[in-house]
Coordinates of C-alpha atoms in Angstrom, one line a residue:
Chain A
M1 CA -0.1 0.2 -0.1
G2 CA 3.1 2.2 0.3
S3 CA 2.8 3.8 -3.0
H4 CA -0.7 5.0 -2.4
S5 CA -0.3 6.4 1.0
H6 CA 1.3 9.8 0.4
S7 CA -1.3 11.0 -1.8
D8 CA -4.1 9.7 0.2
R9 CA -2.9 11.4 3.2
R10 CA -3.1 14.9 1.3
R11 CA -6.4 13.8 0.1
F12 CA -7.6 13.4 3.5
L13 CA -6.3 16.4 4.5
T14 CA -8.6 18.1 1.8
R15 CA -11.4 16.2 2.8
G16 CA -10.9 16.9 6.5
G17 CA -11.1 20.6 5.3
A18 CA -14.8 19.8 3.6
L19 CA -15.6 17.9 6.8
V20 CA -14.9 21.0 9.0
S21 CA -17.2 23.0 6.8
F22 CA -19.9 20.3 7.3
V23 CA -19.6 20.3 10.9
M24 CA -19.7 24.2 11.1
G25 CA -23.0 24.0 9.5
A26 CA -22.2 25.2 6.0
V27 CA -23.6 22.0 4.6
R28 CA -24.4 21.8 0.9
S29 CA -25.8 19.3 -1.2
V30 CA -23.0 17.9 -2.8
R31 CA -23.6 14.4 -4.4
G32 CA -26.5 12.3 -5.2
Q33 CA -28.8 15.4 -5.3
T34 CA -29.4 15.5 -8.9
P35 CA -33.1 14.6 -9.9
A36 CA -32.9 12.3 -13.0
P37 CA -34.2 13.9 -16.1
E38 CA -37.7 13.3 -17.4
G39 CA -38.6 12.5 -21.0
I40 CA -35.3 11.7 -22.5
A41 CA -34.9 8.4 -23.7
K42 CA -31.3 6.7 -23.3
D43 CA -30.9 6.1 -27.0
N44 CA -27.9 6.4 -29.1
L45 CA -27.7 10.1 -29.1
A46 CA -28.3 10.3 -25.3
Y47 CA -25.9 7.5 -24.8
G48 CA -23.5 6.9 -27.6
Q49 CA -22.9 3.4 -29.1
P50 CA -20.1 1.7 -31.2
S51 CA -19.9 1.7 -34.9
K52 CA -22.2 -0.4 -36.9
F53 CA -19.0 -1.7 -38.3
D54 CA -17.7 -3.0 -35.3
N55 CA -18.6 -6.4 -33.9
T56 CA -16.7 -6.0 -30.4
I57 CA -19.2 -8.3 -28.4
R58 CA -19.1 -10.6 -25.5
R59 CA -20.0 -14.2 -26.0
T60 CA -21.2 -17.4 -24.1
L61 CA -18.8 -20.4 -24.2
G62 CA -20.4 -23.1 -26.4
Q63 CA -22.8 -20.9 -27.9
A64 CA -22.2 -19.7 -31.5
T65 CA -24.9 -17.8 -32.4
A66 CA -26.6 -16.9 -29.0
I67 CA -25.5 -15.9 -25.6
S68 CA -26.6 -16.2 -22.0
D69 CA -27.7 -13.9 -19.4
T70 CA -25.6 -15.8 -16.8
A71 CA -22.0 -16.2 -18.5
L72 CA -20.4 -13.7 -20.8
T73 CA -16.8 -13.4 -21.7
T74 CA -14.9 -10.4 -22.6
P75 CA -13.5 -10.1 -26.0
L76 CA -10.1 -9.8 -25.0
Q77 CA -8.8 -10.4 -28.5
D78 CA -10.4 -7.4 -29.7
L79 CA -9.6 -4.9 -26.9
D80 CA -6.7 -2.5 -26.5
G81 CA -5.1 -0.9 -23.4
I82 CA -5.9 -2.0 -20.1
I83 CA -9.6 -0.9 -19.4
T84 CA -12.7 -3.2 -20.3
P85 CA -15.3 -1.1 -21.7
S86 CA -18.3 -1.7 -18.7
G87 CA -20.6 -3.1 -21.4
L88 CA -18.0 -5.9 -22.2
H89 CA -17.2 -6.7 -18.8
F90 CA -17.4 -10.5 -18.1
L91 CA -20.4 -11.9 -16.4
M92 CA -20.4 -15.2 -14.2
D93 CA -23.4 -15.3 -11.9
H94 CA -24.3 -17.6 -9.6
V95 CA -27.6 -16.1 -8.9
K96 CA -30.9 -16.2 -11.0
G97 CA -31.0 -13.2 -12.9
V98 CA -29.8 -9.5 -12.6
P99 CA -31.9 -7.6 -9.8
D100 CA -33.4 -4.6 -10.9
I101 CA -32.7 -2.4 -7.7
D102 CA -33.9 0.9 -7.2
P103 CA -30.9 3.0 -5.7
K104 CA -33.4 5.3 -3.7
Q105 CA -34.7 2.3 -2.1
H106 CA -31.3 0.6 -1.4
R107 CA -29.7 0.2 2.0
L108 CA -26.4 -1.0 3.1
L109 CA -26.7 -2.5 6.7
I110 CA -23.3 -3.2 8.7
H111 CA -23.9 -4.9 12.1
G112 CA -22.6 -7.9 14.2
M113 CA -19.5 -7.5 16.2
V114 CA -19.5 -3.5 15.9
D115 CA -20.1 -1.0 18.6
H116 CA -22.9 1.1 16.4
P117 CA -24.6 -0.8 13.8
L118 CA -25.3 1.4 11.0
V119 CA -27.7 1.4 7.7
Y120 CA -26.5 3.6 4.9
T121 CA -28.6 5.2 2.0
M122 CA -26.8 5.7 -1.3
D123 CA -26.9 9.4 -0.9
E124 CA -25.2 8.9 2.3
I125 CA -22.4 6.4 0.9
K126 CA -21.6 9.0 -1.8
R127 CA -21.3 11.8 0.5
L128 CA -18.2 9.8 2.2
P129 CA -14.6 10.2 1.2
S130 CA -14.1 8.6 -2.1
M131 CA -11.2 6.8 -4.1
S132 CA -10.9 5.6 -7.7
R133 CA -8.7 2.8 -8.3
I134 CA -8.1 0.5 -11.6
Y135 CA -8.4 -3.2 -10.6
F136 CA -8.8 -6.4 -12.5
L137 CA -11.7 -8.9 -11.5
E138 CA -10.8 -12.6 -12.5
C139 CA -13.1 -15.4 -12.1
N140 CA -11.6 -18.2 -10.4
A141 CA -12.5 -20.7 -13.4
N142 CA -10.9 -18.4 -15.9
N143 CA -8.3 -20.0 -18.1
R144 CA -9.3 -23.3 -17.1
P145 CA -8.1 -25.2 -20.3
I146 CA -10.7 -26.3 -22.6
R147 CA -10.7 -29.1 -25.0
G148 CA -12.0 -28.8 -28.6
P149 CA -12.8 -25.9 -30.7
N150 CA -14.0 -23.8 -27.7
G151 CA -10.2 -23.8 -26.7
E152 CA -9.4 -22.1 -29.9
S153 CA -10.0 -18.5 -28.5
V154 CA -8.5 -16.3 -25.8
Q155 CA -12.2 -14.9 -25.0
N156 CA -13.2 -18.4 -24.3
V157 CA -10.3 -19.5 -22.3
H158 CA -9.2 -16.1 -20.9
G159 CA -12.2 -14.1 -21.3
R160 CA -13.5 -14.3 -17.6
M161 CA -11.5 -11.5 -16.5
S162 CA -11.6 -7.5 -17.1
T163 CA -10.1 -4.3 -15.7
S164 CA -12.2 -1.4 -14.8
E165 CA -11.6 2.0 -12.7
W166 CA -13.6 1.5 -9.8
T167 CA -14.9 4.6 -7.5
G168 CA -16.4 4.2 -4.4
V169 CA -15.6 4.1 -0.3
L170 CA -12.9 2.0 1.3
L171 CA -14.7 -0.8 3.2
S172 CA -12.3 0.3 6.2
V173 CA -14.1 3.8 6.4
L174 CA -17.4 2.2 6.7
L175 CA -16.3 -0.4 9.4
N176 CA -14.5 2.3 11.3
E177 CA -17.9 4.3 11.3
C178 CA -19.2 1.3 13.1
G179 CA -16.5 0.5 15.4
V180 CA -15.2 -2.9 14.6
Q181 CA -14.7 -5.1 18.3
K182 CA -11.5 -6.5 19.1
E183 CA -12.3 -10.1 18.9
A184 CA -14.0 -9.8 15.1
S185 CA -11.9 -11.5 12.5
W186 CA -14.2 -11.8 9.3
I187 CA -16.9 -10.0 7.4
V188 CA -19.7 -12.0 5.7
A189 CA -20.7 -9.7 2.7
E190 CA -24.3 -10.2 1.2
G191 CA -26.0 -9.5 -1.9
S192 CA -29.6 -8.5 -2.6
D193 CA -29.8 -10.7 -5.5
A194 CA -32.6 -13.6 -5.3
N195 CA -30.3 -16.0 -4.0
K196 CA -28.7 -13.5 -1.2
Y197 CA -25.2 -14.3 -2.6
T198 CA -23.0 -14.6 0.4
M199 CA -19.1 -14.8 1.0
S200 CA -16.7 -14.7 3.8
I201 CA -13.6 -12.3 3.9
P202 CA -11.0 -11.8 6.5
M203 CA -11.1 -8.6 8.3
A204 CA -7.2 -8.0 7.5
K205 CA -8.1 -7.7 3.6
A206 CA -11.3 -5.8 4.7
M207 CA -9.5 -3.4 6.7
D208 CA -6.8 -2.9 4.0
D209 CA -7.7 -2.2 0.5
I210 CA -11.4 -3.6 -0.4
L211 CA -13.7 -0.9 -2.0
V212 CA -17.6 -0.4 -1.7
A213 CA -18.1 0.8 -5.3
Y214 CA -20.9 2.7 -7.0
A215 CA -19.0 3.6 -10.4
Q216 CA -17.4 1.6 -12.9
N217 CA -15.4 3.7 -15.6
G218 CA -16.8 6.9 -14.5
E219 CA -20.6 6.0 -14.6
P220 CA -22.3 4.1 -12.1
V221 CA -21.9 0.5 -11.9
R222 CA -23.7 -1.5 -14.6
P223 CA -26.8 -3.6 -13.1
Q224 CA -24.8 -6.9 -14.5
Q225 CA -21.8 -5.7 -12.4
G226 CA -23.8 -5.0 -9.0
Y227 CA -25.8 -1.6 -9.5
P228 CA -26.1 0.2 -7.5
L229 CA -23.3 -1.0 -5.0
R230 CA -20.6 -3.6 -4.8
L231 CA -17.5 -5.0 -3.3
V232 CA -14.5 -5.0 -5.2
V233 CA -11.8 -7.0 -3.6
P234 CA -8.3 -6.1 -5.3
G235 CA -6.3 -9.2 -6.6
W236 CA -8.4 -11.8 -5.0
E237 CA -10.9 -14.3 -6.9
A238 CA -13.7 -12.2 -8.1
I239 CA -16.3 -14.7 -6.2
R240 CA -15.6 -12.5 -3.1
S241 CA -16.5 -9.3 -5.1
V242 CA -20.0 -9.1 -3.9
K243 CA -22.4 -7.6 -6.1
W244 CA -25.7 -5.6 -5.3
L245 CA -24.3 -5.3 -1.7
S246 CA -26.7 -4.7 0.9
R247 CA -25.5 -6.1 4.0
I248 CA -22.0 -6.5 5.9
K249 CA -22.0 -8.8 9.2
V250 CA -18.9 -8.5 11.2
V251 CA -18.0 -11.9 12.5
D252 CA -15.3 -13.9 14.2
Q253 CA -15.4 -16.9 11.7
P254 CA -15.7 -17.8 7.9
Y255 CA -19.6 -18.6 7.6
M256 CA -19.0 -21.3 4.9
A257 CA -21.6 -20.2 2.6
W258 CA -22.8 -22.1 -0.1
H259 CA -20.8 -20.6 -2.9
E260 CA -17.6 -20.4 -0.9
S261 CA -17.6 -24.1 0.6
G262 CA -18.3 -26.8 -1.6
N263 CA -19.0 -25.0 -4.8
N264 CA -15.5 -23.5 -5.2
A265 CA -13.2 -26.3 -4.1
D266 CA -11.0 -28.7 -6.1
T267 CA -9.8 -32.0 -5.3
I268 CA -6.5 -33.4 -5.7
P269 CA -5.3 -36.9 -6.2
N270 CA -5.2 -37.7 -2.4
G271 CA -9.0 -37.1 -2.2
K272 CA -8.6 -33.9 -0.3
G273 CA -10.5 -30.4 -1.2
L274 CA -8.5 -27.3 -1.8
W275 CA -10.5 -24.2 -0.8
Y276 CA -10.4 -20.5 0.7
R277 CA -7.7 -19.8 -1.9
F278 CA -7.8 -15.8 -2.2
E279 CA -5.0 -14.4 -4.2
V280 CA -5.1 -14.7 -7.9
G281 CA -1.6 -16.2 -8.8
P282 CA 1.0 -14.4 -11.4
N283 CA -0.4 -14.8 -15.1
S284 CA -0.3 -13.3 -18.7
V285 CA -1.9 -14.2 -21.8
I286 CA -1.2 -13.0 -25.2
T287 CA -4.3 -11.7 -26.9
R288 CA -2.9 -11.0 -30.2
P289 CA -1.9 -13.2 -32.5
S290 CA -4.1 -15.5 -30.5
G291 CA -6.1 -18.8 -30.9
G292 CA -8.8 -18.8 -34.1
Q293 CA -7.2 -15.8 -35.6
R294 CA -5.0 -15.7 -39.0
L295 CA -2.0 -14.0 -39.9
A296 CA -2.4 -12.5 -43.3
G297 CA 1.1 -13.4 -44.3
R298 CA 4.9 -13.0 -43.3
G299 CA 5.9 -9.8 -41.9
F300 CA 5.9 -7.7 -39.1
Y301 CA 3.2 -8.0 -36.2
E302 CA 3.1 -6.8 -32.8
I303 CA 2.5 -9.2 -30.3
T304 CA 0.4 -8.0 -27.2
G305 CA -1.3 -9.2 -24.2
L306 CA -2.5 -8.7 -20.7
A307 CA -0.8 -9.7 -17.5
W308 CA -1.6 -9.4 -13.8
T309 CA -1.3 -10.8 -10.2
G310 CA -2.8 -10.9 -7.0
A311 CA 0.4 -10.0 -5.2
G312 CA 0.0 -6.3 -6.6
A313 CA 2.3 -5.1 -9.3
V314 CA 3.5 -6.9 -12.5
T315 CA 7.1 -6.2 -12.6
K316 CA 8.1 -8.3 -15.7
V317 CA 6.4 -10.0 -18.8
E318 CA 8.5 -11.9 -20.9
V319 CA 7.5 -13.5 -24.5
S320 CA 8.9 -16.5 -26.2
V321 CA 8.5 -16.9 -30.0
D322 CA 9.9 -20.4 -29.7
G323 CA 7.7 -22.2 -27.4
G324 CA 9.6 -21.4 -24.2
R325 CA 13.0 -22.3 -25.0
S326 CA 13.9 -18.5 -24.7
Y327 CA 12.2 -15.5 -23.4
K328 CA 12.8 -11.9 -24.0
P329 CA 11.4 -9.0 -21.9
A330 CA 8.2 -7.2 -23.1
E331 CA 7.4 -3.5 -23.0
L332 CA 5.0 -2.7 -20.1
Q333 CA 2.4 0.1 -21.0
Q334 CA 3.1 2.7 -18.2
P335 CA 2.1 3.4 -15.4
V336 CA 1.7 -0.1 -14.0
H337 CA -1.1 0.0 -11.5
R338 CA -1.3 -2.6 -8.8
F339 CA -3.9 -5.2 -9.2
A340 CA -4.9 -3.9 -12.6
H341 CA -4.4 -5.5 -15.9
V342 CA -0.9 -4.7 -17.3
R343 CA -0.6 -4.3 -21.0
F344 CA 2.5 -5.8 -22.7
R345 CA 3.9 -5.3 -26.3
F346 CA 6.7 -7.1 -28.2
P347 CA 7.7 -6.5 -31.7
W348 CA 7.8 -9.4 -33.9
T349 CA 8.6 -10.5 -37.5
W350 CA 6.8 -13.8 -38.8
N351 CA 9.0 -15.6 -41.1
G352 CA 6.2 -18.1 -42.3
E353 CA 7.5 -21.0 -40.1
E354 CA 5.6 -22.7 -37.5
V355 CA 6.3 -21.2 -34.0
V356 CA 4.6 -21.3 -30.6
L357 CA 4.1 -17.9 -29.1
Q358 CA 3.8 -17.5 -25.1
S359 CA 4.3 -15.2 -22.2
R360 CA 5.4 -15.6 -18.8
C361 CA 4.5 -13.0 -15.7
T362 CA 6.8 -12.1 -12.9
D363 CA 5.3 -10.4 -9.9
E364 CA 6.5 -7.8 -7.3
R365 CA 7.1 -10.5 -4.8
G366 CA 9.0 -12.3 -7.4
E367 CA 6.6 -15.0 -8.0
V368 CA 6.6 -16.6 -11.6
Q369 CA 4.0 -17.9 -13.6
P370 CA 4.5 -21.5 -14.3
T371 CA 4.0 -23.6 -17.3
V372 CA 1.3 -26.2 -17.0
A373 CA 4.0 -28.8 -16.9
E374 CA 5.6 -27.0 -14.0
A375 CA 2.2 -26.5 -12.1
A376 CA 1.4 -30.3 -12.5
K377 CA 4.8 -31.4 -11.1
N378 CA 4.3 -29.0 -8.1
L379 CA 0.9 -30.3 -7.5
G380 CA 1.6 -33.8 -8.1
V381 CA -0.9 -34.3 -10.6
S382 CA -1.0 -35.2 -14.3
P383 CA -1.2 -32.0 -16.8
D384 CA -4.9 -33.2 -17.6
Y385 CA -5.9 -32.3 -14.2
F386 CA -6.3 -28.9 -15.0
Y387 CA -9.2 -29.6 -17.3
Q388 CA -11.3 -30.0 -14.5
A389 CA -9.7 -27.7 -11.7
D390 CA -10.4 -23.9 -11.1
H391 CA -7.6 -21.2 -10.1
F392 CA -5.2 -22.2 -13.0
N393 CA -2.4 -19.8 -13.8
G394 CA -0.1 -21.6 -16.2
V395 CA 1.4 -20.4 -19.6
Q396 CA -0.5 -19.9 -22.8
P397 CA 1.1 -21.0 -25.9
W398 CA -0.5 -20.2 -29.0
K399 CA 0.7 -22.2 -32.2
V400 CA 1.1 -20.4 -35.6
N401 CA 0.7 -22.7 -38.2
R402 CA 2.4 -22.5 -41.7
D403 CA -0.9 -21.4 -43.2
G404 CA -1.2 -18.5 -40.6
S405 CA -3.8 -20.0 -38.7
I406 CA -3.4 -19.9 -35.1
S407 CA -4.4 -22.5 -32.4
N408 CA -4.4 -23.5 -28.9
A409 CA -0.9 -25.5 -28.0
L410 CA -1.4 -25.9 -24.3
F411 CA -1.6 -29.9 -24.5
L412 CA 0.2 -30.8 -27.5
Chain B
M1 CA -0.7 0.8 6.6
R2 CA -4.3 1.6 5.6
F3 CA -5.2 0.6 8.9
S4 CA -2.9 3.1 10.8
F5 CA -3.9 5.5 8.4
S6 CA -7.4 5.4 9.1
L7 CA -6.6 5.4 13.0
F8 CA -4.6 8.5 12.2
A9 CA -7.7 10.1 10.4
V10 CA -9.8 9.2 13.3
V11 CA -7.7 10.6 15.7
I12 CA -7.1 14.0 13.5
T13 CA -10.8 14.3 12.9
L14 CA -11.8 13.9 16.5
A15 CA -9.1 16.6 17.5
I16 CA -10.8 18.9 15.1
C17 CA -14.4 18.5 15.4
V18 CA -15.7 15.6 17.6
P19 CA -14.5 16.3 21.0
G20 CA -14.8 13.7 23.4
R21 CA -16.5 11.1 21.0
A22 CA -15.9 7.5 21.5
Q23 CA -14.2 5.6 18.6
G24 CA -15.9 5.6 15.2
R25 CA -18.6 7.7 13.8
T26 CA -16.2 10.4 12.2
Y27 CA -18.6 11.3 9.5
R28 CA -21.7 11.0 11.2
L29 CA -23.5 9.5 8.1
G30 CA -25.8 6.7 8.1
S31 CA -28.5 5.8 10.6
T32 CA -28.8 3.3 13.3
P33 CA -30.8 0.3 12.5
S34 CA -33.6 -0.9 15.0
E35 CA -33.2 -4.4 16.4
E36 CA -35.9 -5.5 14.5
E37 CA -34.6 -4.3 11.0
I38 CA -31.3 -6.2 12.3
K39 CA -33.2 -9.5 13.1
A40 CA -35.3 -9.6 10.0
R41 CA -32.4 -9.1 7.5
D42 CA -29.8 -11.4 9.6
I43 CA -30.2 -14.5 8.0
A44 CA -26.8 -15.8 7.5
I45 CA -25.9 -19.1 9.8
S46 CA -22.5 -19.8 11.0
P47 CA -21.1 -23.3 11.2
D48 CA -21.5 -23.6 15.0
G49 CA -25.1 -22.7 14.4
K50 CA -25.8 -19.9 16.7
E51 CA -28.1 -18.0 14.4
L52 CA -30.4 -20.8 13.9
P53 CA -34.1 -20.0 14.7
P54 CA -36.3 -22.4 17.0
G55 CA -38.3 -25.3 15.0
S56 CA -37.5 -28.6 13.6
G57 CA -38.2 -31.0 11.1
T58 CA -37.4 -34.6 10.0
A59 CA -36.4 -36.2 6.7
K60 CA -40.0 -37.7 6.7
E61 CA -41.6 -34.4 7.1
G62 CA -39.1 -33.0 4.1
A63 CA -40.1 -35.7 1.7
T64 CA -43.5 -34.3 1.6
I65 CA -41.9 -30.7 1.1
F66 CA -39.5 -31.8 -1.5
A67 CA -42.4 -33.4 -3.7
Q68 CA -44.5 -30.0 -3.5
K69 CA -41.8 -27.6 -3.9
C70 CA -38.7 -28.8 -4.8
A71 CA -38.9 -32.0 -7.2
A72 CA -40.2 -29.5 -10.2
C73 CA -36.5 -28.7 -10.4
H74 CA -34.4 -31.5 -8.7
G75 CA -36.5 -34.4 -10.3
P76 CA -38.8 -36.8 -8.1
N77 CA -35.9 -38.6 -6.9
G78 CA -33.6 -35.4 -6.4
N79 CA -31.3 -36.9 -9.3
G80 CA -31.7 -33.3 -10.8
G81 CA -32.3 -32.3 -14.3
G82 CA -31.7 -30.1 -17.0
L83 CA -29.7 -27.4 -15.9
T84 CA -30.7 -27.8 -12.2
R85 CA -28.1 -29.9 -10.2
G86 CA -29.4 -32.8 -8.3
I87 CA -29.1 -33.0 -4.5
V88 CA -27.7 -36.7 -4.2
P89 CA -24.1 -35.7 -5.1
L90 CA -23.8 -33.6 -1.9
G91 CA -21.3 -34.7 0.8
N92 CA -20.1 -37.6 -1.2
A93 CA -17.6 -39.7 1.1
K94 CA -15.3 -39.7 -1.8
P95 CA -14.7 -36.1 -3.0
V96 CA -15.0 -35.5 -6.8
K97 CA -15.6 -32.6 -8.9
I98 CA -19.1 -32.2 -8.8
G99 CA -20.6 -29.3 -7.9
F100 CA -21.8 -29.0 -4.3
S101 CA -20.4 -32.4 -3.7
L102 CA -17.9 -30.9 -0.9
V103 CA -20.2 -29.1 1.7
P104 CA -18.5 -29.2 5.0
Y105 CA -21.3 -28.2 7.5
A106 CA -24.7 -29.1 7.8
T107 CA -25.6 -25.3 8.6
T108 CA -24.3 -24.5 5.1
V109 CA -27.1 -26.6 3.8
W110 CA -29.8 -25.0 5.9
D111 CA -28.5 -21.5 5.2
F112 CA -28.8 -21.9 1.4
I113 CA -32.2 -23.5 1.4
S114 CA -33.4 -21.1 3.7
R115 CA -32.0 -18.0 1.7
A116 CA -32.2 -19.3 -2.0
M117 CA -35.0 -22.1 -2.0
P118 CA -37.2 -22.6 -3.9
Q119 CA -35.9 -20.9 -7.0
S120 CA -39.2 -19.6 -7.9
K121 CA -39.6 -18.1 -4.7
P122 CA -36.7 -17.6 -2.2
G123 CA -37.0 -17.3 1.4
S124 CA -40.6 -18.3 1.1
L125 CA -40.1 -21.6 3.2
T126 CA -41.1 -21.4 6.9
V127 CA -38.4 -22.6 9.4
N128 CA -39.9 -25.7 10.1
E129 CA -40.1 -26.6 6.3
V130 CA -36.0 -25.5 6.1
Y131 CA -35.3 -27.9 9.0
A132 CA -37.3 -30.7 7.2
A133 CA -36.0 -30.1 3.7
T134 CA -32.5 -29.9 5.2
A135 CA -33.0 -33.4 7.0
Y136 CA -34.4 -34.9 3.7
V137 CA -31.5 -33.8 1.7
L138 CA -29.1 -35.2 4.3
Y139 CA -31.1 -38.2 4.6
R140 CA -31.0 -38.7 1.0
N141 CA -27.2 -38.6 1.1
D142 CA -27.0 -41.3 3.9
I143 CA -25.7 -38.6 6.4
I144 CA -28.8 -38.9 8.8
K145 CA -31.5 -41.1 9.5
E146 CA -34.9 -40.7 8.1
T147 CA -36.2 -39.9 11.7
D148 CA -33.4 -37.9 12.9
V149 CA -35.0 -34.5 14.2
L150 CA -33.3 -31.4 13.2
D151 CA -33.2 -28.4 15.2
A152 CA -31.0 -25.6 16.3
K153 CA -29.3 -27.8 18.6
T154 CA -28.8 -31.2 16.4
L155 CA -28.1 -29.6 13.1
P156 CA -24.6 -28.2 14.0
Q157 CA -23.8 -31.4 15.4
V158 CA -24.4 -33.2 12.1
R159 CA -20.9 -34.5 11.0
M160 CA -20.7 -34.1 7.2
P161 CA -18.5 -36.8 5.4
N162 CA -16.0 -33.9 4.1
R163 CA -15.7 -32.1 7.3
D164 CA -11.6 -32.8 7.6
N165 CA -10.9 -33.2 4.0
F166 CA -10.2 -29.5 3.2
L167 CA -6.8 -28.1 2.9
P168 CA -5.6 -24.8 2.2
A169 CA -3.7 -24.6 -1.1
E170 CA -0.1 -24.3 0.5
P171 CA -0.6 -25.3 4.1
G172 CA 0.3 -22.7 6.6
W173 CA 0.0 -20.0 3.8
K174 CA -1.4 -17.0 4.4
P175 CA -2.8 -14.0 2.1
G176 CA 0.0 -11.5 1.1
Q177 CA 3.0 -14.1 1.8
K178 CA 5.3 -15.3 -1.5
R179 CA 4.2 -18.8 -2.6
P180 CA 6.8 -21.4 -3.8
F181 CA 7.2 -21.4 -7.6
G182 CA 4.2 -23.1 -9.3
Y183 CA 2.1 -23.7 -6.1
Y184 CA -0.9 -22.1 -7.4
P185 CA -3.3 -23.4 -6.8

């Protein structure tokens, strides 16, 4: 957190000044008070749409001509930079349908092992000191290897991740307002969807950098992403970033909710279940050229992709154009944001021969992304294990064939 | 870092404008919920079951409720159908990668049936119906007997077959620590 603390302190001092004026009685309506305009439809003029020649869209795995409202992948191969447009953010819902929430009726209740339980309206939350951060969210089932034609696209294999600029209030601010009691060690966060989706999070993370976000890429969080309020848990598997957040209970143990116990455990050969893994491992993938694409012919191409890690900052991405025999450092797009996707670029000239392209991420802790063989060896499993396991961060090789077509070379 | 900074913020702010106030309430926004409001919304059940409400049910009673309110999705025998997962794989003695086969605590089953079932009208079951439906699911998985009575006392004592079969990915690892190379998951 060190790199942010100075600016935060300055920021607080500014806010502190504002606070004094509130307390002195010079209270003005500042945010969340603008009435909604009546009579203007949200059409292509009121809210712009992409060109009709552009077909950058989300997809549902295994559906060639239709998409589902509960599983949508981000078209990574068609995107540039690091920000995912909000309408292209991935969606993997464990709930039945996206709730239709009127923010005027929405309340956030914080209770449990606190000195003062509090309930907040959206207007009240927006009056609190805000913070914007660029963070990735990644489904824990992302980059699970896929057999057959569905494995031939980075959107299918890696598209359950996106990066947004999130704005909201630090969860620690809200918890401090309530006065967390000494014995408390976890929080239980709950959404207001039909299933009241629930996740347990350790207090140390809750007090560190979790955002209670109401804005995504500058506008209100999209309904599919949790409108009007969601948790954003930086660097951790996105299953903990509870959408439609309406309740936080401060407790002294993990509550073993349905979606965090059995549903998100993997088993290993000795019959044991692996669970409560939080941080995403160091990871990267080449998004162009990638599976399913075809090179027009020999000559110059820029290799580009994304790297990310739950440890914080990506410090190095290396690209191999010989199937991993040798690696060279790629250029990282600056600034590198902690817990955000990092765009990397690597100049390359294709000589028309068969080659395998892949990338490897190193993070600020010095953790290195393994190949599938290395990951399998460390777990004591055969590489095939990863076909049925979540939480995979192996190197993704793409094979460029002589005709320019590109295929997934993970299990050659 | 964040925590110490927050304390700093609290201290400074208290010094400026909230003399004599106890810890918290720096911004004085939000309102105090009533006991009733908290009680109505506090549906999460911990593994020790301390929030379980009074009530009870048996698998025998649960079979009737299952037929009326659950079988439409889960199938007449609980074998599932279509996109809806069945209840039978729950708590298999031998862990396999089947969704929901690894539930470690019976309270987890009660909690999820209570908050999310039936899918057509989540949260509509009475407390006794939730106890009974939970008992039926556990009975069908050979975890309890058909006549066992589940209530706030007995439910947390039900021992799920996989209770001790869970490991953190790297034993001893805590969030924030460096992991051995490739040890992810």
